[in-house]
Amino acid sequence: MKFFNKNKMITIVFSVILLILLIGFSISDRTHTTKAEMFVGDATATTQKVMKTPFNLLGFIFGPSKNEKELEAKLDMLPQLEADLKRLEEENEKLKEALDVSSKIDYETINARVISRSPDQWLNSFTIDKGTKHGVSEGMAVMTPKGLIGVVKRANGSSSFIEMITTDAEKKNISVEIHNGDKRHYGTIQSYDENGNTLLVGNIVNDGKIKEGSKVYTSGLTGIFPEGIIVGEVVDSVNDRYGLSKNASVKMDSDINELDMIFVIKREPETVGEE
């Protein structure tokens, strides 16, 4: 028993000495690798490779492939792609509508888009992406594909500030004509009723009943707005307190909550701004 213990002790001591020598030899300043180090390194790498092979194989069999990962990524993007497609389709329809309307307008127009609209000034104003370098100037009428919406209040180089007809309409006194069958009734836009979402047209000569649904257009009798721009249609009309004239409530054709594509109507310089 002692003989075996003694041999065991000698083996351990020898192994420790050999290990120290190998460590010292490996950290010494050398420019080449010994065969022993190469053998140990290759053996370690081979062992790790062999040990990893089953796990890699299982991952290949049961894990997602490269194509599957790409497919999953595309599926994750599907809602965004659908939203982009819908937006592009809507923009395409708006552009088609804008081109159709522009071709039917007798006046030269400048197509523009709304780029800014403040929530606290929602019924008052907005900003478009066209300005003086595109031919826009103060006093020009502005309409949507549906009808009149405002007037250019300030024109900058590449943008313009538009004041809507729902704002301060009484001071503008926009002249309009109501097409009531074969008759024409003339009046002025005086104010906007936010609750009823209608324009009040007053000073209409009381010469007969105005039918509901009668179309309302700009009359061209004032210099700001040219003749024939659609404003909306009559939803109601009543006599004033003296019975000498009528007031009509007009629902605008333009949706003031959906403003995107708009048209600035160009006019001759001598007519813009005339009152």
PDB file of N, CA and C in Angstrom, residues 128-192:
ATOM      1  N   ILE A 128     -49.814  76.343 -46.602  1.00  0.00           N
ATOM      2  CA  ILE A 128     -49.622  75.486 -47.767  1.00  0.00           C
ATOM      3  C   ILE A 128     -48.156  75.534 -48.221  1.00  0.00           C
ATOM      4  N   ASP A 129     -47.792  74.602 -49.113  1.00  0.00           N
ATOM      5  CA  ASP A 129     -46.397  74.462 -49.530  1.00  0.00           C
ATOM      6  C   ASP A 129     -46.040  75.235 -50.799  1.00  0.00           C
ATOM      7  N   LYS A 130     -46.810  76.241 -51.143  1.00  0.00           N
ATOM      8  CA  LYS A 130     -46.498  77.071 -52.311  1.00  0.00           C
ATOM      9  C   LYS A 130     -46.499  78.539 -51.896  1.00  0.00           C
ATOM     10  N   GLY A 131     -45.582  79.311 -52.519  1.00  0.00           N
ATOM     11  CA  GLY A 131     -45.465  80.723 -52.168  1.00  0.00           C
ATOM     12  C   GLY A 131     -45.218  81.597 -53.381  1.00  0.00           C
ATOM     13  N   THR A 132     -44.576  82.738 -53.158  1.00  0.00           N
ATOM     14  CA  THR A 132     -44.398  83.727 -54.217  1.00  0.00           C
ATOM     15  C   THR A 132     -43.592  83.190 -55.396  1.00  0.00           C
ATOM     16  N   LYS A 133     -42.631  82.308 -55.122  1.00  0.00           N
ATOM     17  CA  LYS A 133     -41.831  81.797 -56.235  1.00  0.00           C
ATOM     18  C   LYS A 133     -42.623  80.821 -57.111  1.00  0.00           C
ATOM     19  N   HIS A 134     -43.803  80.435 -56.644  1.00  0.00           N
ATOM     20  CA  HIS A 134     -44.683  79.580 -57.444  1.00  0.00           C
ATOM     21  C   HIS A 134     -45.821  80.379 -58.072  1.00  0.00           C
ATOM     22  N   GLY A 135     -45.848  81.704 -57.797  1.00  0.00           N
ATOM     23  CA  GLY A 135     -46.886  82.553 -58.373  1.00  0.00           C
ATOM     24  C   GLY A 135     -47.992  82.927 -57.420  1.00  0.00           C
ATOM     25  N   VAL A 136     -47.888  82.515 -56.153  1.00  0.00           N
ATOM     26  CA  VAL A 136     -48.926  82.836 -55.161  1.00  0.00           C
ATOM     27  C   VAL A 136     -48.712  84.257 -54.646  1.00  0.00           C
ATOM     28  N   SER A 137     -49.803  84.996 -54.498  1.00  0.00           N
ATOM     29  CA  SER A 137     -49.716  86.338 -53.920  1.00  0.00           C
ATOM     30  C   SER A 137     -50.903  86.579 -53.001  1.00  0.00           C
ATOM     31  N   GLU A 138     -50.761  87.551 -52.138  1.00  0.00           N
ATOM     32  CA  GLU A 138     -51.811  87.871 -51.161  1.00  0.00           C
ATOM     33  C   GLU A 138     -53.109  88.258 -51.870  1.00  0.00           C
ATOM     34  N   GLY A 139     -54.236  87.807 -51.296  1.00  0.00           N
ATOM     35  CA  GLY A 139     -55.534  88.158 -51.834  1.00  0.00           C
ATOM     36  C   GLY A 139     -56.105  87.136 -52.794  1.00  0.00           C
ATOM     37  N   MET A 140     -55.315  86.128 -53.174  1.00  0.00           N
ATOM     38  CA  MET A 140     -55.842  85.114 -54.089  1.00  0.00           C
ATOM     39  C   MET A 140     -56.800  84.174 -53.366  1.00  0.00           C
ATOM     40  N   ALA A 141     -57.850  83.763 -54.080  1.00  0.00           N
ATOM     41  CA  ALA A 141     -58.826  82.839 -53.517  1.00  0.00           C
ATOM     42  C   ALA A 141     -58.239  81.428 -53.459  1.00  0.00           C
ATOM     43  N   VAL A 142     -58.687  80.673 -52.469  1.00  0.00           N
ATOM     44  CA  VAL A 142     -58.206  79.303 -52.269  1.00  0.00           C
ATOM     45  C   VAL A 142     -59.408  78.379 -52.168  1.00  0.00           C
ATOM     46  N   MET A 143     -59.350  77.249 -52.879  1.00  0.00           N
ATOM     47  CA  MET A 143     -60.446  76.296 -52.834  1.00  0.00           C
ATOM     48  C   MET A 143     -59.913  74.868 -52.704  1.00  0.00           C
ATOM     49  N   THR A 144     -60.759  73.977 -52.237  1.00  0.00           N
ATOM     50  CA  THR A 144     -60.484  72.548 -52.234  1.00  0.00           C
ATOM     51  C   THR A 144     -61.109  71.962 -53.500  1.00  0.00           C
ATOM     52  N   PRO A 145     -60.923  70.667 -53.758  1.00  0.00           N
ATOM     53  CA  PRO A 145     -61.614  70.067 -54.901  1.00  0.00           C
ATOM     54  C   PRO A 145     -63.133  70.171 -54.810  1.00  0.00           C
ATOM     55  N   LYS A 146     -63.661  70.463 -53.607  1.00  0.00           N
ATOM     56  CA  LYS A 146     -65.113  70.558 -53.408  1.00  0.00           C
ATOM     57  C   LYS A 146     -65.640  71.978 -53.547  1.00  0.00           C
ATOM     58  N   GLY A 147     -64.831  72.965 -53.136  1.00  0.00           N
ATOM     59  CA  GLY A 147     -65.329  74.330 -53.196  1.00  0.00           C
ATOM     60  C   GLY A 147     -64.460  75.325 -52.452  1.00  0.00           C
ATOM     61  N   LEU A 148     -64.947  76.560 -52.343  1.00  0.00           N
ATOM     62  CA  LEU A 148     -64.212  77.662 -51.726  1.00  0.00           C
ATOM     63  C   LEU A 148     -63.867  77.344 -50.273  1.00  0.00           C
ATOM     64  N   ILE A 149     -62.631  77.740 -49.868  1.00  0.00           N
ATOM     65  CA  ILE A 149     -62.220  77.486 -48.490  1.00  0.00           C
ATOM     66  C   ILE A 149     -61.581  78.697 -47.828  1.00  0.00           C
ATOM     67  N   GLY A 150     -60.924  79.593 -48.624  1.00  0.00           N
ATOM     68  CA  GLY A 150     -60.283  80.733 -47.967  1.00  0.00           C
ATOM     69  C   GLY A 150     -59.601  81.667 -48.934  1.00  0.00           C
ATOM     70  N   VAL A 151     -58.680  82.458 -48.391  1.00  0.00           N
ATOM     71  CA  VAL A 151     -57.966  83.475 -49.163  1.00  0.00           C
ATOM     72  C   VAL A 151     -56.529  83.529 -48.653  1.00  0.00           C
ATOM     73  N   VAL A 152     -55.578  83.809 -49.555  1.00  0.00           N
ATOM     74  CA  VAL A 152     -54.173  83.927 -49.163  1.00  0.00           C
ATOM     75  C   VAL A 152     -54.002  85.205 -48.349  1.00  0.00           C
ATOM     76  N   LYS A 153     -53.612  85.031 -47.101  1.00  0.00           N
ATOM     77  CA  LYS A 153     -53.418  86.179 -46.220  1.00  0.00           C
ATOM     78  C   LYS A 153     -51.983  86.689 -46.287  1.00  0.00           C
ATOM     79  N   ARG A 154     -51.015  85.759 -46.288  1.00  0.00           N
ATOM     80  CA  ARG A 154     -49.597  86.111 -46.406  1.00  0.00           C
ATOM     81  C   ARG A 154     -48.919  85.110 -47.328  1.00  0.00           C
ATOM     82  N   ALA A 155     -48.085  85.603 -48.226  1.00  0.00           N
ATOM     83  CA  ALA A 155     -47.356  84.728 -49.146  1.00  0.00           C
ATOM     84  C   ALA A 155     -45.863  84.888 -48.915  1.00  0.00           C
ATOM     85  N   ASN A 156     -45.200  83.784 -48.570  1.00  0.00           N
ATOM     86  CA  ASN A 156     -43.753  83.775 -48.411  1.00  0.00           C
ATOM     87  C   ASN A 156     -43.133  83.169 -49.676  1.00  0.00           C
ATOM     88  N   GLY A 157     -41.837  82.942 -49.644  1.00  0.00           N
ATOM     89  CA  GLY A 157     -41.174  82.405 -50.811  1.00  0.00           C
ATOM     90  C   GLY A 157     -41.662  81.023 -51.207  1.00  0.00           C
ATOM     91  N   SER A 158     -41.688  80.109 -50.226  1.00  0.00           N
ATOM     92  CA  SER A 158     -42.055  78.720 -50.521  1.00  0.00           C
ATOM     93  C   SER A 158     -43.280  78.247 -49.764  1.00  0.00           C
ATOM     94  N   SER A 159     -43.967  79.123 -49.081  1.00  0.00           N
ATOM     95  CA  SER A 159     -45.173  78.751 -48.343  1.00  0.00           C
ATOM     96  C   SER A 159     -46.098  79.949 -48.236  1.00  0.00           C
ATOM     97  N   SER A 160     -47.353  79.675 -47.918  1.00  0.00           N
ATOM     98  CA  SER A 160     -48.332  80.764 -47.776  1.00  0.00           C
ATOM     99  C   SER A 160     -49.279  80.457 -46.633  1.00  0.00           C
ATOM    100  N   PHE A 161     -49.724  81.516 -45.989  1.00  0.00           N
ATOM    101  CA  PHE A 161     -50.659  81.427 -44.863  1.00  0.00           C
ATOM    102  C   PHE A 161     -52.063  81.712 -45.391  1.00  0.00           C
ATOM    103  N   ILE A 162     -52.964  80.753 -45.191  1.00  0.00           N
ATOM    104  CA  ILE A 162     -54.325  80.871 -45.723  1.00  0.00           C
ATOM    105  C   ILE A 162     -55.315  81.127 -44.585  1.00  0.00           C
ATOM    106  N   GLU A 163     -56.135  82.155 -44.783  1.00  0.00           N
ATOM    107  CA  GLU A 163     -57.207  82.434 -43.823  1.00  0.00           C
ATOM    108  C   GLU A 163     -58.503  81.861 -44.384  1.00  0.00           C
ATOM    109  N   MET A 164     -59.190  81.053 -43.589  1.00  0.00           N
ATOM    110  CA  MET A 164     -60.405  80.377 -44.049  1.00  0.00           C
ATOM    111  C   MET A 164     -61.598  81.319 -44.015  1.00  0.00           C
ATOM    112  N   ILE A 165     -62.587  81.040 -44.868  1.00  0.00           N
ATOM    113  CA  ILE A 165     -63.780  81.890 -44.916  1.00  0.00           C
ATOM    114  C   ILE A 165     -64.654  81.700 -43.679  1.00  0.00           C
ATOM    115  N   THR A 166     -64.338  80.687 -42.876  1.00  0.00           N
ATOM    116  CA  THR A 166     -65.063  80.494 -41.616  1.00  0.00           C
ATOM    117  C   THR A 166     -64.595  81.483 -40.557  1.00  0.00           C
ATOM    118  N   THR A 167     -63.559  82.257 -40.871  1.00  0.00           N
ATOM    119  CA  THR A 167     -63.003  83.221 -39.928  1.00  0.00           C
ATOM    120  C   THR A 167     -63.347  84.639 -40.351  1.00  0.00           C
ATOM    121  N   ASP A 168     -63.881  85.387 -39.448  1.00  0.00           N
ATOM    122  CA  ASP A 168     -64.070  86.821 -39.691  1.00  0.00           C
ATOM    123  C   ASP A 168     -64.789  87.094 -41.008  1.00  0.00           C
ATOM    124  N   ALA A 169     -65.752  86.232 -41.332  1.00  0.00           N
ATOM    125  CA  ALA A 169     -66.433  86.357 -42.626  1.00  0.00           C
ATOM    126  C   ALA A 169     -67.218  87.660 -42.748  1.00  0.00           C
ATOM    127  N   GLU A 170     -67.681  88.184 -41.629  1.00  0.00           N
ATOM    128  CA  GLU A 170     -68.508  89.396 -41.674  1.00  0.00           C
ATOM    129  C   GLU A 170     -67.725  90.578 -42.238  1.00  0.00           C
ATOM    130  N   LYS A 171     -66.423  90.662 -41.906  1.00  0.00           N
ATOM    131  CA  LYS A 171     -65.610  91.766 -42.408  1.00  0.00           C
ATOM    132  C   LYS A 171     -65.287  91.606 -43.893  1.00  0.00           C
ATOM    133  N   LYS A 172     -65.240  90.365 -44.354  1.00  0.00           N
ATOM    134  CA  LYS A 172     -64.930  90.128 -45.760  1.00  0.00           C
ATOM    135  C   LYS A 172     -66.126  90.459 -46.649  1.00  0.00           C
ATOM    136  N   ASN A 173     -67.350  90.125 -46.149  1.00  0.00           N
ATOM    137  CA  ASN A 173     -68.555  90.339 -46.945  1.00  0.00           C
ATOM    138  C   ASN A 173     -68.384  89.770 -48.358  1.00  0.00           C
ATOM    139  N   ILE A 174     -68.111  88.490 -48.418  1.00  0.00           N
ATOM    140  CA  ILE A 174     -67.908  87.832 -49.700  1.00  0.00           C
ATOM    141  C   ILE A 174     -69.225  87.801 -50.464  1.00  0.00           C
ATOM    142  N   SER A 175     -69.206  88.302 -51.671  1.00  0.00           N
ATOM    143  CA  SER A 175     -70.420  88.357 -52.487  1.00  0.00           C
ATOM    144  C   SER A 175     -70.662  86.999 -53.145  1.00  0.00           C
ATOM    145  N   VAL A 176     -71.905  86.513 -53.018  1.00  0.00           N
ATOM    146  CA  VAL A 176     -72.266  85.220 -53.594  1.00  0.00           C
ATOM    147  C   VAL A 176     -73.580  85.337 -54.358  1.00  0.00           C
ATOM    148  N   GLU A 177     -73.827  84.349 -55.214  1.00  0.00           N
ATOM    149  CA  GLU A 177     -75.111  84.271 -55.916  1.00  0.00           C
ATOM    150  C   GLU A 177     -75.702  82.886 -55.695  1.00  0.00           C
ATOM    151  N   ILE A 178     -77.000  82.856 -55.445  1.00  0.00           N
ATOM    152  CA  ILE A 178     -77.706  81.612 -55.193  1.00  0.00           C
ATOM    153  C   ILE A 178     -78.488  81.244 -56.440  1.00  0.00           C
ATOM    154  N   HIS A 179     -78.227  80.057 -56.967  1.00  0.00           N
ATOM    155  CA  HIS A 179     -78.926  79.595 -58.169  1.00  0.00           C
ATOM    156  C   HIS A 179     -80.185  78.844 -57.744  1.00  0.00           C
ATOM    157  N   ASN A 180     -81.270  79.563 -57.751  1.00  0.00           N
ATOM    158  CA  ASN A 180     -82.566  79.035 -57.304  1.00  0.00           C
ATOM    159  C   ASN A 180     -83.426  78.761 -58.543  1.00  0.00           C
ATOM    160  N   GLY A 181     -83.188  77.607 -59.172  1.00  0.00           N
ATOM    161  CA  GLY A 181     -83.872  77.336 -60.430  1.00  0.00           C
ATOM    162  C   GLY A 181     -83.355  78.287 -61.499  1.00  0.00           C
ATOM    163  N   ASP A 182     -84.259  79.006 -62.144  1.00  0.00           N
ATOM    164  CA  ASP A 182     -83.864  79.984 -63.161  1.00  0.00           C
ATOM    165  C   ASP A 182     -83.519  81.338 -62.556  1.00  0.00           C
ATOM    166  N   LYS A 183     -83.802  81.492 -61.274  1.00  0.00           N
ATOM    167  CA  LYS A 183     -83.561  82.773 -60.613  1.00  0.00           C
ATOM    168  C   LYS A 183     -82.154  82.834 -60.023  1.00  0.00           C
ATOM    169  N   ARG A 184     -81.651  84.061 -59.855  1.00  0.00           N
ATOM    170  CA  ARG A 184     -80.374  84.297 -59.195  1.00  0.00           C
ATOM    171  C   ARG A 184     -80.602  85.262 -58.046  1.00  0.00           C
ATOM    172  N   HIS A 185     -80.234  84.855 -56.868  1.00  0.00           N
ATOM    173  CA  HIS A 185     -80.341  85.704 -55.683  1.00  0.00           C
ATOM    174  C   HIS A 185     -78.928  86.084 -55.234  1.00  0.00           C
ATOM    175  N   TYR A 186     -78.720  87.350 -54.972  1.00  0.00           N
ATOM    176  CA  TYR A 186     -77.400  87.821 -54.581  1.00  0.00           C
ATOM    177  C   TYR A 186     -77.388  88.196 -53.106  1.00  0.00           C
ATOM    178  N   GLY A 187     -76.281  87.866 -52.449  1.00  0.00           N
ATOM    179  CA  GLY A 187     -76.139  88.213 -51.041  1.00  0.00           C
ATOM    180  C   GLY A 187     -74.668  88.208 -50.649  1.00  0.00           C
ATOM    181  N   THR A 188     -74.390  88.316 -49.374  1.00  0.00           N
ATOM    182  CA  THR A 188     -73.006  88.325 -48.884  1.00  0.00           C
ATOM    183  C   THR A 188     -72.867  87.373 -47.701  1.00  0.00           C
ATOM    184  N   ILE A 189     -71.718  86.684 -47.657  1.00  0.00           N
ATOM    185  CA  ILE A 189     -71.428  85.822 -46.504  1.00  0.00           C
ATOM    186  C   ILE A 189     -71.087  86.714 -45.327  1.00  0.00           C
ATOM    187  N   GLN A 190     -71.798  86.541 -44.244  1.00  0.00           N
ATOM    188  CA  GLN A 190     -71.629  87.440 -43.104  1.00  0.00           C
ATOM    189  C   GLN A 190     -70.967  86.780 -41.901  1.00  0.00           C
ATOM    190  N   SER A 191     -71.207  85.509 -41.690  1.00  0.00           N
ATOM    191  CA  SER A 191     -70.625  84.851 -40.517  1.00  0.00           C
ATOM    192  C   SER A 191     -70.669  83.337 -40.698  1.00  0.00           C
ATOM    193  N   TYR A 192     -70.025  82.661 -39.753  1.00  0.00           N
ATOM    194  CA  TYR A 192     -69.997  81.204 -39.767  1.00  0.00           C
ATOM    195  C   TYR A 192     -70.564  80.687 -38.455  1.00  0.00           C
TER     196      TYR A 192
END
